[in-house]
PDB file of C-alpha atoms in Angstrom:
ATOM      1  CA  UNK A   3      17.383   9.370   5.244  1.00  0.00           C
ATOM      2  CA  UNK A   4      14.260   8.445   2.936  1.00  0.00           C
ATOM      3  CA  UNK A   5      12.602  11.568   2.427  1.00  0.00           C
ATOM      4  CA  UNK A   6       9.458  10.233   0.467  1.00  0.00           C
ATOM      5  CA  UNK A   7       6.287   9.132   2.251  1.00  0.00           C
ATOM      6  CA  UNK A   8       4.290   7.498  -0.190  1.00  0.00           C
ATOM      7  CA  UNK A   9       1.726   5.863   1.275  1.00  0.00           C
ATOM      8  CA  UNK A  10      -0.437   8.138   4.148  1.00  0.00           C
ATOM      9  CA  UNK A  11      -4.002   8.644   4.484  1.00  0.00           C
ATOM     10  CA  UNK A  12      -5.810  12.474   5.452  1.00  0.00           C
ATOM     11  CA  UNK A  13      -9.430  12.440   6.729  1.00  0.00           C
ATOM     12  CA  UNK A  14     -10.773  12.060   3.410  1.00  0.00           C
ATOM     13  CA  UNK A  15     -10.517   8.348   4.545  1.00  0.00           C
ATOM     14  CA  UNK A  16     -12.992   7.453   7.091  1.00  0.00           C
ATOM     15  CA  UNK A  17     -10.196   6.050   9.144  1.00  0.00           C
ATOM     16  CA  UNK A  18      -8.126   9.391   9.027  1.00  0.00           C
ATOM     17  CA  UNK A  19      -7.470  11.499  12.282  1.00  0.00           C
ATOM     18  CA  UNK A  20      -5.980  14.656  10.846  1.00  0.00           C
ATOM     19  CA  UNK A  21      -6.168  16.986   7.569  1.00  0.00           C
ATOM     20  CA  UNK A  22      -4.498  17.011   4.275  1.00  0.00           C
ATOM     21  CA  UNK A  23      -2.677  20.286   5.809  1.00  0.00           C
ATOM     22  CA  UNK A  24      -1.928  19.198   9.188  1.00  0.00           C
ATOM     23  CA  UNK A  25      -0.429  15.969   7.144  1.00  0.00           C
ATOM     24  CA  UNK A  26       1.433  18.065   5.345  1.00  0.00           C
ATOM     25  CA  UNK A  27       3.039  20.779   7.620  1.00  0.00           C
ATOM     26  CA  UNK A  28       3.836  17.833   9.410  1.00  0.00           C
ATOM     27  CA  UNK A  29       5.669  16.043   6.354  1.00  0.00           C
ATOM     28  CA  UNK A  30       7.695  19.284   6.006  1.00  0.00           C
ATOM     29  CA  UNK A  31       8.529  19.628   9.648  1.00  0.00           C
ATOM     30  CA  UNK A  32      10.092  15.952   8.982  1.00  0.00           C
ATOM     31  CA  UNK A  33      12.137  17.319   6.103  1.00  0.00           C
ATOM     32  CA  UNK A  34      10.304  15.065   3.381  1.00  0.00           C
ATOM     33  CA  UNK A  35      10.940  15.917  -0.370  1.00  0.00           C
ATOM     34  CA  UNK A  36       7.870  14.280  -1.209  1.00  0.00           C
ATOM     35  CA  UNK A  37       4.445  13.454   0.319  1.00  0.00           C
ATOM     36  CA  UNK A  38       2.074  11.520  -1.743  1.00  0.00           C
ATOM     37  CA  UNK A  39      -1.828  11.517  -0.015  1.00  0.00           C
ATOM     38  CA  UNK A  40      -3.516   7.855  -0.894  1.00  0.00           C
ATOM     39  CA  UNK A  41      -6.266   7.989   0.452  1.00  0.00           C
ATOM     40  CA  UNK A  42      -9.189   4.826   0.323  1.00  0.00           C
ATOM     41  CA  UNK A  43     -11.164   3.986  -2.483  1.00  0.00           C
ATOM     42  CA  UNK A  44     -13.220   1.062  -1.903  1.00  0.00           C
ATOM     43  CA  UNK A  45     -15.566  -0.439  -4.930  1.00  0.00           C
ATOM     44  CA  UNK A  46     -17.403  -2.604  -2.277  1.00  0.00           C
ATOM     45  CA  UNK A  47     -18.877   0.443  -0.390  1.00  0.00           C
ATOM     46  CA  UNK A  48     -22.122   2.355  -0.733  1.00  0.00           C
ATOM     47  CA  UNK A  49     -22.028   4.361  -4.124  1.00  0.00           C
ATOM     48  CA  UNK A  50     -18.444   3.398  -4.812  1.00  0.00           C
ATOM     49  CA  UNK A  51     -17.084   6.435  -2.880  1.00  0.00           C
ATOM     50  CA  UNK A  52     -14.223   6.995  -0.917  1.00  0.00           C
ATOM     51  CA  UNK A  53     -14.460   5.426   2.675  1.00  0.00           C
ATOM     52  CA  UNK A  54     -16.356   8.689   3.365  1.00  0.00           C
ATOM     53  CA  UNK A  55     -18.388  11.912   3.085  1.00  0.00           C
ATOM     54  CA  UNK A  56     -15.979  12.875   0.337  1.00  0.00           C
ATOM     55  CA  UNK A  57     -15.989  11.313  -3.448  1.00  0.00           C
ATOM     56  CA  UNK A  58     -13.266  10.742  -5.750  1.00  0.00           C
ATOM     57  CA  UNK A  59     -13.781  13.932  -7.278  1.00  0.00           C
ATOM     58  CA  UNK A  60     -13.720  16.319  -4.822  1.00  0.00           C
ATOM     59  CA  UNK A  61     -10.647  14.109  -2.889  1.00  0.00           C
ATOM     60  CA  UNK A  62      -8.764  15.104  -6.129  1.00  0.00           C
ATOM     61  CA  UNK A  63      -9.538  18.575  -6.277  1.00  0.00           C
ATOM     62  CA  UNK A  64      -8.537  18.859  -2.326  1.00  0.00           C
ATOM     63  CA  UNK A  65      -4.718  17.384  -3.468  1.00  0.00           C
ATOM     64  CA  UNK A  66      -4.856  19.337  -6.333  1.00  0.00           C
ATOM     65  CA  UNK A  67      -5.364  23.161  -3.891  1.00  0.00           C
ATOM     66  CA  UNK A  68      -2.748  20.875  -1.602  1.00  0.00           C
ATOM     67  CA  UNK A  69       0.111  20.482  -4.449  1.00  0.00           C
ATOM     68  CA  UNK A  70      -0.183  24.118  -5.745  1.00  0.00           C
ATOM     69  CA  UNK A  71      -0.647  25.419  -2.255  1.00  0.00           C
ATOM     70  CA  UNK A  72       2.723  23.656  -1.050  1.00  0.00           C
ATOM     71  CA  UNK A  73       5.142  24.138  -3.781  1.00  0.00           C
ATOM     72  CA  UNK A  74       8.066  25.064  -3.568  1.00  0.00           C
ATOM     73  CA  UNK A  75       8.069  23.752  -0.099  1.00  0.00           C
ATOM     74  CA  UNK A  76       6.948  20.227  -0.256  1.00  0.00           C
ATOM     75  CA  UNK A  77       6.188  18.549  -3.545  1.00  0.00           C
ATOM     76  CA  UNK A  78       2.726  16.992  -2.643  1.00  0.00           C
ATOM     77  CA  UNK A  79       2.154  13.845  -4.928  1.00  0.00           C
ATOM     78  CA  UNK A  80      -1.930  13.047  -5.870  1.00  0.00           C
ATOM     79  CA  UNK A  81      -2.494   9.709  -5.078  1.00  0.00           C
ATOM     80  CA  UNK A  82      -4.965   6.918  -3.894  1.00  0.00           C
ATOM     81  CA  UNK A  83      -5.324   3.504  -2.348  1.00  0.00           C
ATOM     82  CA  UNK A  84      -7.355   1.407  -4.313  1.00  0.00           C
ATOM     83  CA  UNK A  85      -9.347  -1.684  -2.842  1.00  0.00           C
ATOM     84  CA  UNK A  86      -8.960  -4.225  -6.081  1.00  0.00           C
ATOM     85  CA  UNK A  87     -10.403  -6.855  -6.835  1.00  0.00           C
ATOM     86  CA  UNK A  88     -10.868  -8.793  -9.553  1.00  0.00           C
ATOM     87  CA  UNK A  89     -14.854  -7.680 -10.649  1.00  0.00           C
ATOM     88  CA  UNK A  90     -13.869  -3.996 -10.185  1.00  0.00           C
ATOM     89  CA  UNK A  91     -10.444  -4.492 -12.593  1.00  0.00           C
ATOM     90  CA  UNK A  92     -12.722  -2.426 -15.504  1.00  0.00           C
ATOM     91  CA  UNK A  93     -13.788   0.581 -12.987  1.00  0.00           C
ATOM     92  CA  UNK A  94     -10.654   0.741 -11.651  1.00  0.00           C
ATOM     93  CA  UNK A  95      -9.111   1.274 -14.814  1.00  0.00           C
ATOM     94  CA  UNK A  96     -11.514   3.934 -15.793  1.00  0.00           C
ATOM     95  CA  UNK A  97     -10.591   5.433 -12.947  1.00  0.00           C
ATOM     96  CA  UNK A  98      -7.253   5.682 -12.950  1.00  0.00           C
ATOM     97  CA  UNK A  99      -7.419   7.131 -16.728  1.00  0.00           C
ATOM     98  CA  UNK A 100     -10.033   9.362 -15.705  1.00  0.00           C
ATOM     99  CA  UNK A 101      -7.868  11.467 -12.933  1.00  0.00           C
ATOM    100  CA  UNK A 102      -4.159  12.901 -13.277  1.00  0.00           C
ATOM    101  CA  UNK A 103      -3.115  10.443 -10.320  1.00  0.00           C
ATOM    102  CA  UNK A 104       0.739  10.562  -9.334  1.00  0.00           C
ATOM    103  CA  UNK A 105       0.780   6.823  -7.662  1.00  0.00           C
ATOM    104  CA  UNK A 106      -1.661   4.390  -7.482  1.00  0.00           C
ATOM    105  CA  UNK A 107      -1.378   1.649  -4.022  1.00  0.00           C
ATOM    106  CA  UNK A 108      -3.228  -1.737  -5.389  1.00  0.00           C
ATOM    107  CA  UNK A 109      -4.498  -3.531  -2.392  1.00  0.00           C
ATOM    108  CA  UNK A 110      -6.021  -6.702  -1.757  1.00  0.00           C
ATOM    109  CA  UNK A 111      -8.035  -5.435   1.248  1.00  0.00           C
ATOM    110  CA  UNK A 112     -10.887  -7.998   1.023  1.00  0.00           C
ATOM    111  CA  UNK A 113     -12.310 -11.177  -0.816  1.00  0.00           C
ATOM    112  CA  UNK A 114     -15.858 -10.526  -2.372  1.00  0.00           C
ATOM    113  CA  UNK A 115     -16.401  -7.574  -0.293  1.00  0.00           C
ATOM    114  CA  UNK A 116     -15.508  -8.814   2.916  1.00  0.00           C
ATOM    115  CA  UNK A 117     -12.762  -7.142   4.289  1.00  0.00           C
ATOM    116  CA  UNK A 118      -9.364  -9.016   5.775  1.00  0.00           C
ATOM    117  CA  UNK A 119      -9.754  -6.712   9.015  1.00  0.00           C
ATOM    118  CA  UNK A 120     -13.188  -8.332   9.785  1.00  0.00           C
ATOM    119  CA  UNK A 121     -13.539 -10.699  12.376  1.00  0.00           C
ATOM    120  CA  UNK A 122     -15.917 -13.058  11.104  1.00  0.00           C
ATOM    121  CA  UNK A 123     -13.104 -13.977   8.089  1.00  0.00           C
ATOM    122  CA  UNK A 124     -11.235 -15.454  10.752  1.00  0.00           C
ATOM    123  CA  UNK A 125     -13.891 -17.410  12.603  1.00  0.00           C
ATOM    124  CA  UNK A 126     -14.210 -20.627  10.662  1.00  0.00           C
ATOM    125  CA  UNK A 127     -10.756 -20.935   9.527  1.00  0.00           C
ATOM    126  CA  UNK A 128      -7.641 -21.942  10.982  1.00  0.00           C
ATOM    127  CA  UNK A 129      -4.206 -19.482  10.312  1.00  0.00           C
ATOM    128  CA  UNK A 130      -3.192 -21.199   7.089  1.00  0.00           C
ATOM    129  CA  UNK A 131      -6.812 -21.427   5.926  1.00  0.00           C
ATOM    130  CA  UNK A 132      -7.242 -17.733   6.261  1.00  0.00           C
ATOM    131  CA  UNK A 133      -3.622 -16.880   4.996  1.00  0.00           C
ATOM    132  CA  UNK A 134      -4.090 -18.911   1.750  1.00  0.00           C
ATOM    133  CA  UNK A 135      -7.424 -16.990   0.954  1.00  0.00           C
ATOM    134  CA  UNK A 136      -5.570 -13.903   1.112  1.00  0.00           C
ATOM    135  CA  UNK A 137      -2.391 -14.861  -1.049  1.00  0.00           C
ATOM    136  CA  UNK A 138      -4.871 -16.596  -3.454  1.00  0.00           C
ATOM    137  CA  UNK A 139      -7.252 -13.686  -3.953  1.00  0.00           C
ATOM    138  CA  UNK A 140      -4.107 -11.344  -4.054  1.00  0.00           C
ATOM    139  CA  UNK A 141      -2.676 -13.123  -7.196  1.00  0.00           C
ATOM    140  CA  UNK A 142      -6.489 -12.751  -8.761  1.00  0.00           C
ATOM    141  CA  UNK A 143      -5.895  -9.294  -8.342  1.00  0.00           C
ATOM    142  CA  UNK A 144      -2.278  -8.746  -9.276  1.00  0.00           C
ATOM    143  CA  UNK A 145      -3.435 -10.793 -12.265  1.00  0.00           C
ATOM    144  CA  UNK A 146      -6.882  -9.243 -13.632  1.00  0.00           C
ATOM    145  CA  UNK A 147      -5.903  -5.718 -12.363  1.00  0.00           C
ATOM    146  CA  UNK A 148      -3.237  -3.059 -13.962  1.00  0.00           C
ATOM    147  CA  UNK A 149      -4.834  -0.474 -12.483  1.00  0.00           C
ATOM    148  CA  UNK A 150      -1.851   0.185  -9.848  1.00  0.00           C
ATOM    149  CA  UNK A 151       1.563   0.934  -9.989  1.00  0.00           C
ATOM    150  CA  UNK A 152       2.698  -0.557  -6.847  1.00  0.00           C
ATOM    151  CA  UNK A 153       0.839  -3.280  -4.375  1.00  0.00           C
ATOM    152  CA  UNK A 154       0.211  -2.089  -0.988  1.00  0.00           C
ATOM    153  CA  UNK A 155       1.619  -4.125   2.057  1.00  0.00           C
ATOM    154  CA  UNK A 156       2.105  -7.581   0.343  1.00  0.00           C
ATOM    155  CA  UNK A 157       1.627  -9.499   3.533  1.00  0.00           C
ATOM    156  CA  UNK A 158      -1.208  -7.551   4.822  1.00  0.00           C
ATOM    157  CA  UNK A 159      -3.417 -10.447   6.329  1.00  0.00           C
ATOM    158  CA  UNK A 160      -0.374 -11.068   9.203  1.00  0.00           C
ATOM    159  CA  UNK A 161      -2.194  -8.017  11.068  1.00  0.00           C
ATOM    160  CA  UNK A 162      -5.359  -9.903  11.357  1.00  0.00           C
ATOM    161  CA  UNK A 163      -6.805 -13.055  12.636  1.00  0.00           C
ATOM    162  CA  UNK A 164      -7.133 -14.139  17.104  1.00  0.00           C
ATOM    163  CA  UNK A 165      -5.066 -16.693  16.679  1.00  0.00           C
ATOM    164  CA  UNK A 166      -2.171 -17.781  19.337  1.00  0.00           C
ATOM    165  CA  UNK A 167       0.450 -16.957  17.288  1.00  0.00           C
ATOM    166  CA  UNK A 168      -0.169 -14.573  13.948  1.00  0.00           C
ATOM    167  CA  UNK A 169       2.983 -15.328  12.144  1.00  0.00           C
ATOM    168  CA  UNK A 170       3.193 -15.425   8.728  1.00  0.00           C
ATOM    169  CA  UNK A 171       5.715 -17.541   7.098  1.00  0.00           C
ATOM    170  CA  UNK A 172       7.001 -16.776   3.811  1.00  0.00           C
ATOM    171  CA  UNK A 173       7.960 -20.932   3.182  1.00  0.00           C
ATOM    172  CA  UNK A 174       4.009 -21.712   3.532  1.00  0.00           C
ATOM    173  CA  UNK A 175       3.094 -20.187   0.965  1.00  0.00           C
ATOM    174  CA  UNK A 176       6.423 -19.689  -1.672  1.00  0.00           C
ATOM    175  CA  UNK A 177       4.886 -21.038  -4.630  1.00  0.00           C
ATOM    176  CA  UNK A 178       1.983 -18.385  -4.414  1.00  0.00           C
ATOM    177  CA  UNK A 179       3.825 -15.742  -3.178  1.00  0.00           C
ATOM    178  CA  UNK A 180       6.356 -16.223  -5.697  1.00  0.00           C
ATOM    179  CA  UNK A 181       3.514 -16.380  -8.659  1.00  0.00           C
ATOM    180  CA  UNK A 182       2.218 -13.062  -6.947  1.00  0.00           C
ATOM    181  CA  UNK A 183       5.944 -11.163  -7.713  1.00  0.00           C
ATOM    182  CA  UNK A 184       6.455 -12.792 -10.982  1.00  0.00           C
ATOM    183  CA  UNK A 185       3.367 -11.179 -12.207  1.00  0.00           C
ATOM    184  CA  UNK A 186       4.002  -8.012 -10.516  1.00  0.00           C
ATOM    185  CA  UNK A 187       7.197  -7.607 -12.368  1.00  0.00           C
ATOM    186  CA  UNK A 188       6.368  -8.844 -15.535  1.00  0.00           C
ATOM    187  CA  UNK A 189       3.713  -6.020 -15.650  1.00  0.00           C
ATOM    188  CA  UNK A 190       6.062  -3.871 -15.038  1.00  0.00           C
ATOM    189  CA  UNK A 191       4.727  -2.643 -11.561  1.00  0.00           C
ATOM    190  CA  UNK A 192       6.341  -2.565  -8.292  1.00  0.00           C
ATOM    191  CA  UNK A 193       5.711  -3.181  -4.292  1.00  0.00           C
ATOM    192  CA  UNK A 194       6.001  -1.187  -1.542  1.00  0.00           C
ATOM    193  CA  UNK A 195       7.575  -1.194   2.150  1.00  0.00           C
ATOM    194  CA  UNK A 196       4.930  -0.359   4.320  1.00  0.00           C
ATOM    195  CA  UNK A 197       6.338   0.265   8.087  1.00  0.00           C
ATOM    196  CA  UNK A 198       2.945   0.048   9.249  1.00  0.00           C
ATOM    197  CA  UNK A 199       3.867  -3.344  10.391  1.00  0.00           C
ATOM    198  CA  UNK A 200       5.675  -1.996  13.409  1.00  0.00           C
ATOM    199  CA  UNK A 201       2.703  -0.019  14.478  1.00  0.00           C
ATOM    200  CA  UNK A 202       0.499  -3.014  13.919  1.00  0.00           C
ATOM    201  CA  UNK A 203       3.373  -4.569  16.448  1.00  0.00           C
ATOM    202  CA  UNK A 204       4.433  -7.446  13.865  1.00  0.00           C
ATOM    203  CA  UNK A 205       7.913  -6.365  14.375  1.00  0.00           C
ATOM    204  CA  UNK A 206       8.854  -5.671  10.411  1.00  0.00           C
ATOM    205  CA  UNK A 207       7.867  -4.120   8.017  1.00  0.00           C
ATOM    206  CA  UNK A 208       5.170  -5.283   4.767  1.00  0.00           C
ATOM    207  CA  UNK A 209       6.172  -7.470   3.225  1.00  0.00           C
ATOM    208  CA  UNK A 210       8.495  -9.526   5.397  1.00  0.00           C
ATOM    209  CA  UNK A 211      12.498  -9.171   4.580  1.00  0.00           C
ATOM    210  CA  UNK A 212      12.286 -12.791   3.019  1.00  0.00           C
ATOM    211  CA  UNK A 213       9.655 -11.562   0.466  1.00  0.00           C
ATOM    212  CA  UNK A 214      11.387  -8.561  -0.067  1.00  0.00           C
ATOM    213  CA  UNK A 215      14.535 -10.569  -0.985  1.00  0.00           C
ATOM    214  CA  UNK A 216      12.609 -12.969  -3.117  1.00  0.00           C
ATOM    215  CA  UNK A 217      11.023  -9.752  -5.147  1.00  0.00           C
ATOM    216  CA  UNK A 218      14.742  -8.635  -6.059  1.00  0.00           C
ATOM    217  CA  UNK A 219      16.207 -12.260  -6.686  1.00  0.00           C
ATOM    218  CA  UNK A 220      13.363 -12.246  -9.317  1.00  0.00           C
ATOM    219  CA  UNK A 221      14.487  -9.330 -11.211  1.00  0.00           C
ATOM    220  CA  UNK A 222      11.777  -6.658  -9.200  1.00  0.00           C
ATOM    221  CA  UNK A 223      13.266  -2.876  -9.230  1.00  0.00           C
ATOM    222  CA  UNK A 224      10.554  -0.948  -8.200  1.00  0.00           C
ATOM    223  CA  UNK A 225      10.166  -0.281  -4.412  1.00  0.00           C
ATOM    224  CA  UNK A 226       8.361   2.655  -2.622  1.00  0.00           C
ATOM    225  CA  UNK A 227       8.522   3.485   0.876  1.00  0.00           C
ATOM    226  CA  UNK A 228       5.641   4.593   2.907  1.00  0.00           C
ATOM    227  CA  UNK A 229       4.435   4.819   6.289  1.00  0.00           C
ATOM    228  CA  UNK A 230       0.462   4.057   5.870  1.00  0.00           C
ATOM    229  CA  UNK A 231       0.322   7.206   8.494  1.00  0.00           C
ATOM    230  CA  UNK A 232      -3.350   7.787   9.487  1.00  0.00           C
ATOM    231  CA  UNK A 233      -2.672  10.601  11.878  1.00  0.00           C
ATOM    232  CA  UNK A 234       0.743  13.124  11.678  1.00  0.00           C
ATOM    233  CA  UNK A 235       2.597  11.216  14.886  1.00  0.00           C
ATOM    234  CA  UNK A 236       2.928   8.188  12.136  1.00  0.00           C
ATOM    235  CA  UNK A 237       4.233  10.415   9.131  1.00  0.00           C
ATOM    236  CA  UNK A 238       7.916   8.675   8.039  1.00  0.00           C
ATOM    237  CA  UNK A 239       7.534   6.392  11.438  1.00  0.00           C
ATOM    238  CA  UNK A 240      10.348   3.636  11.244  1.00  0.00           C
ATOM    239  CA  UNK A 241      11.668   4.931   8.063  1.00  0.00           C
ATOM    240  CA  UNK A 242      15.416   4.195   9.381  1.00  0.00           C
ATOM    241  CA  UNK A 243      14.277   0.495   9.966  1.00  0.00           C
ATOM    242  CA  UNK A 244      13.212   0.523   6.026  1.00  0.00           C
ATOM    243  CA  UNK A 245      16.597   2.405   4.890  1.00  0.00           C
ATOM    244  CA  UNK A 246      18.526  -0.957   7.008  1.00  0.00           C
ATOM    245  CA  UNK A 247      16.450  -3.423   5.315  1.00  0.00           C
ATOM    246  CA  UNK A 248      17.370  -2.091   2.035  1.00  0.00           C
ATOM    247  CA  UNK A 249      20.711  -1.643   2.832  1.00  0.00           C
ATOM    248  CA  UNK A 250      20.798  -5.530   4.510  1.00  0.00           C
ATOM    249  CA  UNK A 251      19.723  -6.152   0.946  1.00  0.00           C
ATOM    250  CA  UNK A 252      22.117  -4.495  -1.191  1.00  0.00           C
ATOM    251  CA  UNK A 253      19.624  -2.221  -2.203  1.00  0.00           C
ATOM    252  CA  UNK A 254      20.390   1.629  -3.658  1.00  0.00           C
ATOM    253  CA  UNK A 255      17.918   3.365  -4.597  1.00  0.00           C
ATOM    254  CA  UNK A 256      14.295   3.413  -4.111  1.00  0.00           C
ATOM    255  CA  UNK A 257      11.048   4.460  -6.886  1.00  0.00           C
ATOM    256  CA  UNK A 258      10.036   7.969  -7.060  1.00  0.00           C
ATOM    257  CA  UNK A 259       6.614   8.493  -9.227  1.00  0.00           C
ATOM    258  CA  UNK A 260       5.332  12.034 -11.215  1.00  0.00           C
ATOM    259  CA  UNK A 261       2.332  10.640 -13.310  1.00  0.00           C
ATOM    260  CA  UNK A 262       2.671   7.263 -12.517  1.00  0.00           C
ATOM    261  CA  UNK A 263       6.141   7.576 -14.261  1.00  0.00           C
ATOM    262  CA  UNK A 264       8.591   5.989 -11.963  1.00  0.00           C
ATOM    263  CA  UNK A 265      12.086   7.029 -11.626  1.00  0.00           C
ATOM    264  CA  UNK A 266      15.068   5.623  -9.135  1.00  0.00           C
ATOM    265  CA  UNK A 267      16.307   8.189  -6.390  1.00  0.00           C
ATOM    266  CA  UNK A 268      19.618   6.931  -4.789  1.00  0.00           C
ATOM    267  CA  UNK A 269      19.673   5.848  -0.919  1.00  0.00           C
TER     268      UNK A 269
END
């Protein structure tokens, strides 16, 4: 069993249905060894503030009363999701070396402030159109940012988009996608699998098993596993279907992180 969540989201995130605790309690009732909160930072909203009521600061001092509160029964990691791109590279490194953070998710959640969820991304371009953006403006980010120490579900954009047929195929866009993990690795950072996708009814997890495969023929080591869990229900969801993919793989161990120092935990 993988017993570290590394990617879940409280109501500190405007898209959050439960609290840190109830997160939490929940985590432990699952018999996780580790819980890492990551909730959203977004540089293209209002005042540059978490996607909500909260700020930065006082998100951090909430996982900081969480990890002392829990020890000894949970080890609660402080993390965040960051929304990078590649004019916010400078604040998001100052942010990063301004807080103690345990893990830091890089995501490529939207092009010049226009998030890949929107609708109106999709209207005036076909599938491949709107699939090339994204892997384009994700290697702008992989590339200007090191603010991150993994990237947060690689193949995100599959979610999105009323078309016919959603699919994303790796072979449409290898040479990018391929760029993307090269420089991943060769800054020494890592990706993550994000079950989410089942939720989202994609039938795998992010990224796609032939992008996963593609990250390790390239030399990539550094792999996280998290369930993007917005409410407790979600909390380690599918986590079985990550430990076969790995195993499919050859895989043996995943990334564990203690300030943003990662370490490899055996499967």
């Amino acid at each position: 069993m993988i017993k570290f969540d590394y990617h879940t989201h409280s109501n500190h995130s405007t898209d959050g249905m439960a609290s840190m605790g109830e997160m939490i309690e929940t985590a432990i009732k699952l018999g996780l060894e580790e819980y890492a909160i990551t909730d959203h930072l977004d540089f293209s909203w209002p005042e540059k503030e978490i996607i909500s009521t909260y700020g930065i600061a006082a998100n951090v001092k909430a996982m900081q009363a969480a990890k002392a509160k829990y020890a000894g029964r949970i080890k609660v990691l402080i993390g965040v999701e960051l929304s990078l791109r590649p004019d916010v590279a400078d604040e998001a490194r100052e942010l990063a070396n301004e807080y103690d953070f345990d893990i830091i998710i890089g995501s490529g959640h939207d092009i010049k402030g226009v998030d890949f969820y929107l609708p109106e991304l999709y209207r005036n371009h076909t599938k491949h159109q709107a699939h090339t953006m994204y892997f384009e403006n994700l290697l702008d980010v992989v590339t200007t940012c090191d603010a991150y120490d993994v990237v947060g579900h690689l193949d995100y954009v599959e979610r999105y988009g009323k078309y016919p047929d959603k699919t994303l195929h790796y072979t449409d866009f290898r040479e990018t996608i391929d760029e993307i993990l090269k420089t991943i690795i060769a800054k020494g950072k890592g990706i993550e699998i994000n079950t989410s996708g089942y939720a989202y009814g994609l039938g795998h997890a992010h990224p796609q098993t032939d992008i996963l495969r593609k990250y390790l023929q390239l030399g990539g080591e550094i792999i996280t596993v998290g369930s993007d869990a917005h409410r407790p229900g979600n909390i380690a969801q599918h986590f079985g279907d990550a430990h076969k993919i790995l195993q499919s793989l050859g895989v043996k161990y995943i990334t564990r992180f203690d300030k943003r120092k990662p370490s490899f935990v055996k499967i």
